[in-house]
Amino acid sequence: MSERLESYKCPSCSAPLRYDPSGKLVCDSCSNEYDPEVIELMDSYDRQQAEFDWGDYKQKLAENAERIENSVVYVCRSCGATVETDATTAATHCPYCDNEIVITDRLEGGLKPGGVIPFKIDKNRAIDSVLAHFKGKKLLPGNFKDRHTLEKIRGVYVPFWLFDAGVDGTMVMDATKVRMWSDSRYDYTETKHYLLSVSGSMDFAGVPVDASTKMDNDVMDALEPFDYSEMRDFDPVYLSGFLADRFDEDPDVSIPRANERMENSAESVIRSEASDFTTVSVRKSLMRLTHPTVRYVMLPVYVLNVKYNEKNYRFAVNGQTGKVVGELPISKLKSWLYFGGWLVGLGAIVSLIAYFLFR
Amino acid sequence: MKKMICLLFSAALLFTLCIVVFADTPLLNPDKSDNENGMPYWYPLDTDGFEDFHGEDLPYVVDDADIMTDAEEAQLSAKIESIVRKYGIGYVAFTDDDLHGLSPEYYSSDFLHFNGYGTGDEYGAVTFFLCFDPGDRCWRTTAINSCEDYFTEEIMYEIDETVDSAIRSGDYYDAFMLHANYVEDLFEEIATTENWTPEDHDFKYTYEDEDDYDPYYENYGYRNGRSKEGPSAVTVVGAGLIVGLIGGGIRVASLRKKMKINPPRTANNYLIHDSYFVRDRRCDYLYTTLTRHEKPREPSSSGGGGGSHGGSSFSSGHSSGGSFSSGGRSF
Ligand SMILES: [Zn+2]
Ligand SMILES: [Zn+2]
């Protein structure tokens, strides 16, 4: 046992700890003393690794694989997008790059999703939402709105993976309590360091990650939330008037994104257990997944592409809520005008105040 | 034109304010309890924008530590009054037993400034301060404004040698009289020597232990007049420019941020709230760190070389009340 104890490092200064006959672990460098039990606990935490294991979801998805029937499949020769719709809907342009798309019969229908949220708002409301989004954006180039044709906006069912799982385990945290006081000469700061571990569990349902490489993950995440209570079983009738993209991003690529979000959430929830500390930082997350499942669904999104200064700007509108997401072009001229105005105005005011205060 | 009127008006306002606040010396008030800021009774409540002034009916001895008899005080007072009248400088004997958290040099400098002991156009004054604060028993010769230039470290050393044994043997009145005699001789010398500088002085003691000097002293020479100007145009415009740059930068950055996408980084929307429960919470104490920082308002007084006799210290600087030079020892 003593050999192991000797190899521990001081949590305060990282110098090697020495086992003292008093029963404590002592640091000769900073002269702190530690309870061996606590140092051992800390060490065991540090040596553990936890990973979110989503299990054999791929096999399950493959077992239940069913194709969408009677759909017309289009291919974009320009960007390679593969979209489909029903026989009554005429599609002419790619929703992602605006180039012409052609029908192909070499491909069968895409994987039938486990659920779909139908479009709730129509095209006109989507356009109104985009216009409202432009309002108040002071750096938007003045001619931007004229150049584009909002009419080109298209409704696309975007494939998503939904991740459901329980998160269970222990979050290990470095926590401090800080106390400050003063005498006539000095300001004192006392920081007490603690090893805090909270074990618990929580469940997540439907953490979404888009499954299409054509859609930017950041844009899709920002489109949330979708109201899952309006999720329906898939029926080809929902395709009428809309396009459906098909998944081409493996869930393995999407998983780290979902993991990160769940871990961040678990962390913030568990941090609330440490509200009596001044600072808390996560040392180790030893959480694992319980009952994980992965679902394949389609969510309604209006897509609009606008070219400005040779660059393509894509807007996405949540087809259920009307929320608009998209990076906007920034007018350099307007940026400099705003900056200059503030510089001169604020500078003049501060100069005047400084002059009268300190003269 | 408008600006000129504004400036004149605020100057006049400040001037009247000074007169209203500082004309009556609080030193003659029998109530010597601390003011509401916990500072001594003679300390201004607000030290911002303080300017030196000529106090009226100022006592020559302020024995707040109460170490002298009334008779001693009267004799010392008469002695100092004769020096003040003859040479036209501000000079006062001062004792106290509480530094109110300040260093002795700053405390005595503030005492001179805030009570208006300065005389003449340049508000020169000097005090011999005997400090009986339990945490810092010491003496200081502290000079402000035009008097700073006379009390160089070599002069201070000579004063300290002159009064040292009297103070250490508890003969405080004698020490004050020795100090007064020294100051009288020094000002006689200054008055009768054309363009006197400290080098003209015939030193009886020479200070050799140079390691003990406050390095600040190196730059502290005999100066003629001091500039007491406000901030220069460059400083004012520079400050405005910096704030303007920062403000403009923040504004544009926040406008630009509106143009970007802000994807969520958590799954809070998908957390089933009733599902959360804590099985165990364990908290183990590890260690404590304690740091201390000297308060910024009180510059360090160089403690000297230690030992049973304590060291000399000499410093000069600016307090809330203005600039000073000061020297003395612990006892
Ligand atoms: Zn250590
Ligand atoms: Zn395309």
XYZ file of C-alpha atoms and ligand atoms in Angstrom:
692
model
C 0.000 0.000 0.000
C 2.723 2.401 0.931
C 4.301 2.076 -2.487
C 1.111 3.282 -4.107
C 0.762 6.089 -1.621
C 4.257 7.290 -2.381
C 3.395 7.804 -6.018
C 0.585 10.262 -5.365
C 0.999 13.868 -6.312
C 0.043 16.863 -4.193
C -3.295 18.307 -5.433
C -2.021 21.763 -4.593
C 1.480 21.856 -6.080
C 1.939 18.462 -7.850
C 5.008 17.588 -5.769
C 5.206 13.917 -4.681
C 3.429 13.130 -1.422
C 5.105 11.360 1.478
C 3.386 8.951 3.833
C 3.791 10.288 7.329
C 3.665 8.038 10.450
C 0.868 10.304 11.702
C -1.344 8.576 9.114
C -1.486 11.552 6.802
C -0.051 12.120 3.366
C 2.272 15.088 3.600
C 3.613 17.390 0.899
C 7.133 18.551 1.748
C 6.962 21.220 -0.889
C 3.893 23.155 0.247
C 3.449 21.459 3.660
C -0.195 20.559 3.099
C -1.538 17.380 4.715
C -4.096 15.046 3.232
C -6.302 12.211 4.308
C -4.964 9.143 2.389
C -8.522 7.940 1.784
C -9.407 11.132 -0.083
C -6.232 11.054 -2.179
C -6.901 7.432 -3.077
C -10.473 8.270 -4.047
C -9.233 11.129 -6.193
C -6.699 8.837 -7.857
C -9.303 6.172 -8.570
C -11.546 8.774 -10.194
C -8.653 10.031 -12.291
C -7.859 6.537 -13.581
C -11.428 5.743 -14.595
C -12.731 6.363 -18.072
C -16.374 6.572 -18.997
C -17.720 6.559 -22.514
C -21.191 7.013 -23.895
C -21.943 3.692 -25.560
C -24.948 3.801 -27.871
C -25.046 0.026 -28.273
C -26.106 -1.930 -31.329
C -28.412 0.748 -32.745
C -27.150 0.176 -36.311
C -28.234 -3.413 -36.275
C -31.649 -2.425 -34.953
C -32.029 0.218 -37.663
C -31.034 -2.259 -40.367
C -33.472 -4.896 -39.059
C -36.385 -2.496 -39.301
C -35.283 -0.968 -42.620
C -38.142 -0.226 -44.957
C -38.002 1.824 -48.135
C -40.228 4.756 -49.061
C -42.476 3.466 -51.826
C -43.787 5.146 -54.983
C -41.553 8.174 -54.614
C -39.779 9.990 -57.448
C -36.065 10.342 -56.864
C -34.134 13.373 -58.115
C -30.384 13.841 -58.296
C -28.515 17.119 -58.435
C -25.574 16.819 -60.789
C -24.026 19.900 -59.335
C -23.836 19.127 -55.614
C -24.820 15.491 -55.582
C -27.899 15.922 -53.403
C -30.440 13.128 -53.637
C -34.007 14.194 -52.844
C -37.372 12.608 -53.447
C -41.022 13.592 -53.587
C -44.335 12.110 -54.656
C -45.422 11.709 -58.277
C -47.745 14.728 -58.193
C -45.054 17.234 -57.182
C -42.824 18.748 -59.835
C -39.336 19.543 -58.588
C -37.013 21.532 -60.837
C -34.258 23.017 -58.718
C -31.945 21.681 -56.037
C -32.884 23.042 -52.619
C -29.227 23.235 -51.618
C -27.477 24.762 -54.635
C -30.300 26.039 -56.872
C -29.105 24.120 -59.899
C -31.454 21.969 -61.965
C -32.203 18.488 -60.722
C -33.131 15.486 -62.811
C -35.289 12.420 -62.194
C -33.484 9.137 -61.863
C -34.969 5.649 -61.765
C -31.735 4.013 -60.871
C -32.275 4.671 -57.200
C -34.979 3.244 -55.018
C -36.737 5.247 -52.356
C -34.868 6.321 -49.259
C -35.025 4.713 -45.836
C -38.484 5.136 -44.409
C -38.209 7.265 -41.272
C -39.622 6.168 -37.956
C -41.571 9.406 -37.713
C -42.193 12.729 -39.384
C -43.314 16.145 -38.221
C -45.445 17.574 -41.057
C -44.996 21.143 -42.260
C -47.162 23.432 -40.165
C -46.510 26.850 -41.736
C -46.883 27.568 -45.433
C -44.424 29.139 -47.839
C -45.790 32.673 -47.436
C -45.366 32.609 -43.674
C -41.870 31.272 -44.104
C -41.054 34.239 -46.359
C -42.577 36.644 -43.807
C -40.380 35.063 -41.151
C -37.244 35.616 -43.217
C -38.191 39.262 -43.812
C -38.776 39.732 -40.084
C -35.364 38.149 -39.465
C -33.700 40.831 -41.592
C -35.262 43.598 -39.522
C -32.984 45.248 -36.977
C -29.849 43.758 -38.530
C -27.999 47.036 -38.863
C -24.948 45.686 -40.656
C -26.962 43.964 -43.395
C -25.934 45.397 -46.806
C -28.654 47.725 -48.073
C -29.046 45.986 -51.429
C -29.205 42.476 -49.976
C -32.983 42.198 -49.875
C -33.368 43.352 -53.473
C -30.962 40.867 -54.892
C -32.567 37.745 -53.800
C -35.805 36.149 -54.663
C -37.455 34.963 -51.519
C -39.879 33.096 -53.737
C -37.247 30.430 -54.311
C -37.702 29.157 -50.767
C -38.423 25.400 -50.672
C -39.769 23.033 -48.075
C -37.496 20.073 -47.389
C -37.927 17.201 -44.974
C -34.487 16.979 -43.398
C -33.365 13.626 -41.969
C -32.424 13.650 -38.287
C -31.172 11.163 -35.758
C -32.908 11.429 -32.422
C -30.971 10.122 -29.469
C -32.771 8.882 -26.353
C -30.904 7.702 -23.292
C -30.530 7.860 -19.573
C -27.301 9.297 -18.218
C -26.133 7.747 -14.987
C -22.977 7.921 -12.914
C -20.728 10.265 -11.031
C -19.542 13.747 -11.816
C -16.263 14.579 -10.045
C -15.617 18.256 -9.430
C -12.911 20.507 -8.068
C -14.742 22.951 -5.853
C -13.569 25.933 -3.847
C -14.936 28.182 -1.165
C -13.417 31.645 -1.081
C -13.460 33.953 1.903
C -12.077 37.498 1.845
C -11.324 39.969 4.588
C -9.045 42.888 5.321
C -7.143 44.491 8.097
C -5.627 47.930 8.025
C -2.692 46.797 5.925
C -3.676 43.808 3.801
C -6.488 42.265 1.828
C -6.663 38.520 2.515
C -8.088 35.800 0.279
C -8.579 32.325 1.682
C -9.440 29.543 -0.769
C -10.504 26.158 0.556
C -10.281 23.360 -2.002
C -12.614 20.362 -1.997
C -13.090 17.207 -4.016
C -16.800 17.020 -4.707
C -18.490 14.018 -6.292
C -22.165 13.817 -7.121
C -23.762 10.599 -8.320
C -27.136 10.614 -9.957
C -29.051 10.007 -13.111
C -31.312 11.738 -15.590
C -33.074 10.891 -18.823
C -32.880 12.612 -22.188
C -35.379 12.139 -24.982
C -34.931 13.091 -28.616
C -31.617 14.940 -28.726
C -31.568 15.714 -32.479
C -28.605 15.748 -34.844
C -29.223 16.270 -38.530
C -28.295 13.314 -40.701
C -27.714 15.149 -43.974
C -24.266 16.284 -45.001
C -25.926 18.936 -47.149
C -27.243 20.714 -44.093
C -24.895 22.548 -41.816
C -25.033 21.022 -38.344
C -24.809 24.397 -36.620
C -27.726 25.747 -38.615
C -29.857 22.708 -37.857
C -29.056 22.797 -34.143
C -29.970 26.456 -34.023
C -33.345 25.702 -35.634
C -34.499 23.842 -32.532
C -36.705 23.207 -30.795
C -39.186 21.074 -32.663
C -42.369 20.027 -30.926
C -42.157 16.224 -30.940
C -45.765 15.874 -29.811
C -46.712 16.597 -33.426
C -44.615 13.676 -34.682
C -46.627 11.311 -36.933
C -45.980 7.909 -38.464
C -44.516 8.397 -41.915
C -47.006 8.531 -44.786
C -46.009 9.351 -48.399
C -48.868 11.845 -48.473
C -46.746 14.254 -46.403
C -44.307 14.478 -49.321
C -46.821 16.207 -51.567
C -45.513 19.659 -52.433
C -42.278 19.076 -50.503
C -38.932 17.403 -51.040
C -37.401 14.832 -48.764
C -33.676 14.571 -48.286
C -32.193 11.238 -47.323
C -29.600 10.513 -44.669
C -26.050 10.363 -45.857
C -24.381 11.102 -42.546
C -23.685 8.062 -40.431
C -24.995 8.268 -36.870
C -21.411 7.604 -35.754
C -20.570 11.080 -37.029
C -23.557 12.580 -35.239
C -23.024 10.805 -31.936
C -20.188 13.000 -30.579
C -22.415 16.006 -31.125
C -25.258 14.490 -29.144
C -22.859 13.236 -26.462
C -21.360 16.659 -25.989
C -24.744 18.285 -25.587
C -25.983 15.686 -23.129
C -22.787 15.874 -21.130
C -22.962 19.669 -20.968
C -26.535 19.459 -19.762
C -25.819 16.791 -17.184
C -22.928 18.899 -15.989
C -25.021 22.025 -15.587
C -27.747 20.100 -13.764
C -25.258 18.525 -11.375
C -23.460 21.798 -10.851
C -26.642 23.100 -9.237
C -25.907 20.605 -6.445
C -22.761 22.626 -5.721
C -24.330 26.054 -5.392
C -22.770 26.498 -1.952
C -19.285 26.668 -3.515
C -17.600 29.725 -4.961
C -16.138 27.967 -7.973
C -16.804 24.520 -9.411
C -15.045 22.890 -12.321
C -15.636 19.398 -13.606
C -12.617 17.185 -13.026
C -14.034 14.019 -14.479
C -17.353 12.949 -15.860
C -17.866 9.295 -15.069
C -21.362 9.145 -16.543
C -22.522 6.302 -18.775
C -25.628 5.686 -20.850
C -28.547 3.526 -19.813
C -31.219 2.220 -22.231
C -29.889 4.064 -25.319
C -31.961 4.202 -28.501
C -31.473 5.965 -31.827
C -34.436 6.967 -33.992
C -34.466 8.095 -37.612
C -37.003 10.874 -38.310
C -37.720 13.682 -40.775
C -38.250 17.244 -39.666
C -39.754 20.080 -41.756
C -37.373 22.859 -42.848
C -37.724 25.622 -45.439
C -34.454 26.276 -47.230
C -33.440 29.436 -49.055
C -30.136 30.160 -50.808
C -29.069 33.717 -51.543
C -25.932 34.722 -53.388
C -24.172 37.891 -52.281
C -20.688 38.923 -53.431
C -20.128 35.484 -54.954
C -20.850 33.824 -51.631
C -23.832 31.615 -50.945
C -25.861 32.415 -47.823
C -28.310 29.767 -46.736
C -31.318 30.404 -44.566
C -33.321 27.727 -42.876
C -36.788 28.222 -41.461
C -38.245 25.824 -38.946
C -41.294 24.494 -40.822
C -43.126 24.016 -37.573
C -42.370 27.216 -35.616
C -41.152 29.726 -38.231
C -37.838 30.271 -36.458
C -35.226 31.555 -38.934
C -31.550 30.655 -38.809
C -28.818 31.723 -41.167
C -25.628 33.620 -41.363
C -26.085 37.076 -42.865
C -23.597 38.969 -44.990
C -21.956 41.876 -43.189
C -21.487 45.193 -44.939
C -17.914 46.346 -44.385
C -18.870 49.944 -45.025
C -21.644 49.851 -42.443
C -19.349 48.183 -39.892
C -16.771 50.940 -40.245
C -19.418 53.671 -40.104
C -20.824 52.270 -36.876
C -17.392 51.810 -35.382
C -16.308 55.333 -36.358
C -19.491 56.879 -35.028
C -19.109 55.215 -31.657
C -15.411 55.982 -31.515
C -15.904 59.690 -32.119
C -19.072 60.089 -30.050
C -18.011 58.064 -27.026
C -14.447 59.394 -27.239
C -15.666 62.992 -27.162
C -17.964 62.383 -24.190
C -15.292 60.576 -22.182
C -12.683 63.214 -22.997
C -15.015 65.949 -21.757
C -15.859 64.069 -18.558
C -12.183 63.308 -17.939
C -11.314 66.936 -18.493
C -13.798 68.212 -15.934
C -13.193 65.442 -13.394
C -9.410 65.530 -13.233
C -8.436 69.069 -14.071
C -16.473 81.086 -24.997
C -19.098 78.940 -23.287
C -16.374 76.555 -22.205
C -14.397 79.362 -20.606
C -17.403 80.463 -18.579
C -18.002 76.880 -17.529
C -14.407 76.503 -16.425
C -14.404 79.757 -14.489
C -17.690 78.885 -12.841
C -16.543 75.434 -11.701
C -13.258 76.862 -10.459
C -15.114 79.463 -8.423
C -17.433 76.774 -7.071
C -14.502 74.601 -6.038
C -12.806 77.522 -4.369
C -15.832 78.491 -2.288
C -16.317 74.847 -1.403
C -12.758 74.711 -0.101
C -13.308 77.784 1.993
C -16.600 76.547 3.420
C -15.235 73.114 4.220
C -11.779 73.929 5.468
C -11.834 77.422 6.943
C -12.542 76.438 10.543
C -9.810 74.161 11.812
C -11.224 71.030 13.432
C -8.071 70.837 15.557
C -9.584 73.244 18.092
C -12.742 71.176 18.432
C -12.697 69.384 21.806
C -14.450 66.342 20.291
C -11.687 64.154 18.895
C -13.670 61.085 17.976
C -13.215 59.573 14.496
C -15.284 60.884 11.628
C -17.979 58.804 9.969
C -15.455 57.236 7.595
C -13.494 55.908 10.554
C -10.712 58.399 9.877
C -9.349 60.912 12.414
C -11.482 63.915 13.395
C -9.401 66.280 11.261
C -9.656 64.155 8.126
C -11.915 65.400 5.311
C -14.912 63.203 4.534
C -14.139 63.512 0.858
C -10.508 63.839 -0.204
C -11.207 64.033 -3.937
C -10.106 67.258 -5.518
C -8.372 68.433 -2.356
C -6.239 71.544 -2.763
C -3.826 73.004 -0.243
C -5.098 75.994 1.687
C -3.980 78.273 4.513
C -5.550 77.118 7.773
C -6.344 79.688 10.425
C -5.656 79.719 14.184
C -3.748 76.463 13.902
C -2.220 75.087 17.108
C 1.565 74.564 17.176
C 1.303 71.424 19.256
C -1.280 68.721 18.624
C -0.671 66.111 21.311
C -3.374 63.593 20.428
C -1.397 60.775 22.050
C -1.359 62.914 25.227
C 2.255 62.338 26.191
C 3.158 65.846 27.355
C 2.001 67.873 30.338
C 0.141 71.132 29.766
C 3.188 73.065 30.876
C 5.434 71.217 28.448
C 2.934 71.789 25.657
C 2.812 75.510 26.405
C 6.603 75.841 26.373
C 6.973 73.815 23.166
C 4.151 75.783 21.569
C 5.876 79.075 22.383
C 9.128 77.774 20.922
C 7.519 76.612 17.672
C 5.460 79.810 17.365
C 8.625 81.876 17.449
C 10.141 79.763 14.646
C 6.987 79.959 12.530
C 6.760 83.740 12.957
C 10.413 84.329 12.268
C 10.835 82.153 9.159
C 7.283 82.085 7.800
C 7.084 78.327 7.476
C 4.435 75.924 8.723
C 5.768 73.850 11.618
C 3.848 71.749 14.113
C 4.558 69.119 16.769
C 2.164 66.201 16.369
C 1.557 63.006 18.336
C -1.075 60.309 17.905
C -1.661 56.754 19.046
C -3.644 55.521 16.063
C -2.572 55.609 12.420
C -6.077 54.674 11.216
C -4.546 52.149 8.864
C -2.221 54.590 7.128
C 1.549 54.549 7.151
C 3.157 57.099 9.531
C 4.567 59.174 6.680
C 1.238 59.357 4.910
C -0.598 60.007 8.143
C 1.622 62.950 9.060
C 1.636 64.255 5.501
C -2.155 64.163 5.452
C -2.156 65.943 8.798
C -0.199 68.863 7.324
C -2.159 69.017 4.078
C -5.652 68.540 5.402
C -5.334 71.019 8.254
C -3.804 73.703 6.072
C -0.438 73.999 7.821
C 1.235 75.052 4.594
C 2.364 78.654 4.405
C 3.246 81.013 1.584
C 2.443 80.670 -2.094
C 3.837 77.152 -2.136
C 2.206 75.889 1.043
C 5.400 74.608 2.639
C 5.189 72.934 6.047
C 7.005 70.451 8.250
C 5.950 68.385 11.246
C 7.695 66.268 13.812
C 5.360 63.360 14.314
C 5.678 60.994 17.258
C 3.587 57.911 16.643
C 2.402 55.706 19.508
C 0.276 53.395 17.423
C 0.733 49.990 19.126
C 1.491 48.432 15.756
C 4.035 51.034 14.679
C 5.788 53.091 17.338
C 7.991 55.482 15.411
C 8.823 59.059 14.657
C 8.781 60.907 11.390
C 9.919 64.274 10.202
C 7.531 64.949 7.372
C 7.738 67.926 5.042
C 5.311 68.921 2.341
C 5.382 71.089 -0.753
C 8.218 73.657 -0.821
C 9.634 72.275 2.456
C 10.130 68.813 0.913
C 13.221 70.103 -0.805
C 14.995 71.075 2.419
C 14.477 67.766 4.202
C 16.669 65.451 2.215
C 17.638 62.064 3.522
C 20.977 63.355 4.857
C 19.172 66.073 6.807
C 16.629 63.540 8.072
C 19.440 61.315 9.240
C 20.981 64.146 11.168
C 17.618 64.927 12.777
C 17.157 61.277 13.697
C 20.607 61.155 15.309
C 19.751 64.324 17.194
C 16.485 63.091 18.703
C 17.169 59.347 18.921
C 18.420 58.968 22.470
C 15.869 61.392 23.947
C 13.002 59.427 22.430
C 14.376 56.045 23.395
C 14.731 57.189 26.980
C 11.149 58.476 26.980
C 12.025 62.175 27.152
C 9.552 63.112 24.473
C 9.332 66.789 25.364
C 13.128 67.015 25.139
C 13.012 65.330 21.752
C 10.517 67.866 20.462
C 12.660 70.749 21.786
C 15.769 69.229 20.132
C 13.845 68.927 16.893
C 12.589 72.507 17.133
C 16.139 73.762 17.749
C 17.369 71.803 14.743
C 14.625 73.169 12.508
C 15.293 76.687 13.780
C 19.025 76.365 12.971
C 18.269 74.885 9.571
C 15.908 77.683 8.587
C 18.325 80.286 9.909
C 20.933 78.737 7.629
C 18.542 78.741 4.678
C 17.515 82.357 5.310
C 21.074 83.623 5.527
C 22.596 81.632 2.658
C 22.009 82.766 -0.871
C 20.498 80.007 -3.001
C 20.882 77.486 -0.202
C 20.983 73.829 -1.161
C 21.323 70.858 1.189
C 24.965 70.547 0.077
C 25.681 73.867 1.774
C 24.838 72.327 5.106
C 27.681 71.519 7.449
C 26.811 67.954 8.427
C 27.674 66.769 11.918
C 26.663 63.202 11.130
C 27.191 61.441 7.846
C 24.945 58.674 6.793
C 26.989 55.801 5.444
C 24.801 52.779 5.351
C 23.550 53.415 1.861
C 21.858 50.030 1.561
C 19.275 51.350 3.925
C 18.159 54.055 1.564
C 14.825 53.861 -0.085
C 15.663 53.525 -3.766
C 12.974 56.065 -4.447
C 15.315 58.599 -2.966
C 17.741 58.308 -5.828
C 15.540 60.417 -8.038
C 14.692 62.835 -5.341
C 16.720 65.940 -5.782
C 16.603 69.545 -4.827
C 13.900 71.011 -6.987
C 12.596 74.449 -7.657
C 8.852 74.627 -7.793
C 6.579 71.780 -8.609
C 4.098 71.397 -11.377
C 0.565 70.988 -10.171
C -1.268 70.802 -13.447
C -4.287 68.754 -14.387
C -4.164 66.112 -17.080
C -2.681 67.173 -20.387
C -4.743 67.396 -23.548
C -2.970 64.304 -24.832
C -4.006 62.304 -21.738
C -7.598 63.460 -21.948
C -7.964 62.812 -25.672
C -6.028 59.538 -25.280
C -8.412 58.348 -22.570
C -11.351 59.322 -24.753
C -9.872 57.519 -27.707
C -9.241 54.339 -25.763
C -12.761 54.260 -24.344
C -14.139 55.123 -27.771
C -12.158 52.304 -29.390
C -13.368 49.803 -26.823
C -16.969 51.036 -26.940
C -17.071 51.085 -30.740
C -15.451 47.650 -30.882
C -17.963 46.154 -28.457
C -20.894 47.727 -30.292
C -19.830 46.474 -33.707
C -18.957 43.048 -32.289
C -22.446 42.763 -30.791
C -24.004 43.860 -34.097
C -21.884 41.317 -35.956
C -22.860 38.626 -33.521
C -26.483 39.145 -34.511
C -25.504 38.141 -38.048
C -24.062 34.802 -36.922
C -25.638 31.548 -35.950
C -25.647 30.534 -32.300
C -26.250 26.808 -32.076
C -27.100 25.401 -28.645
C -24.388 23.429 -26.907
C -26.599 21.696 -24.393
C -29.455 19.244 -24.482
C -31.434 21.044 -21.790
C -34.549 21.086 -23.976
C -34.494 17.304 -24.112
C -33.917 16.613 -20.441
C -36.901 14.949 -18.835
C -37.053 17.023 -15.723
C -38.711 14.595 -13.325
C -36.089 12.030 -14.254
C -33.235 13.708 -12.407
C -32.233 12.400 -9.032
C -29.120 12.488 -6.883
C -28.028 9.170 -5.403
C -25.016 10.373 -3.517
C -23.138 13.570 -2.795
C -19.713 13.411 -1.264
C -17.471 16.335 -0.394
C -13.891 15.894 0.835
C -11.724 18.721 2.080
C -8.316 18.913 0.380
C -6.304 21.998 1.308
C -6.408 25.745 1.855
C -4.472 28.561 0.272
C -4.177 31.977 1.832
C -2.896 34.997 -0.044
C -2.578 38.542 1.119
C -2.074 41.724 -0.837
C -1.056 45.037 0.556
C -3.825 47.566 0.226
C -3.242 49.869 -2.725
C -4.001 53.106 -0.868
C -1.128 52.587 1.538
C 2.329 52.405 -0.028
C 4.869 50.317 1.809
C 7.120 52.143 4.209
C 10.566 50.657 3.886
C 10.999 48.944 7.192
C 14.761 49.281 7.399
C 17.283 46.773 8.621
C 15.431 45.176 11.500
C 17.256 44.564 14.762
C 16.276 45.779 18.163
C 16.768 49.418 17.311
C 14.625 49.321 14.212
C 15.725 51.005 11.042
C 15.466 54.403 9.532
C 13.024 54.973 6.816
C 12.722 57.651 4.282
C 10.119 58.004 1.632
C 8.442 60.522 -0.526
C 5.302 60.250 -2.502
C 1.788 61.457 -3.061
C -1.064 60.795 -0.689
C -4.637 61.906 -1.028
C -3.498 65.198 0.433
C -0.549 65.846 -1.857
C 3.168 65.156 -2.005
C 5.664 64.964 0.855
C 9.031 63.745 1.984
C 9.352 61.980 5.282
C 11.948 60.249 7.415
C 12.331 58.744 10.871
C 12.823 55.577 12.888
C 10.964 53.091 14.994
C 11.292 52.963 18.756
Zn 2.198 20.464 -2.253
Zn -27.563 20.797 -55.655
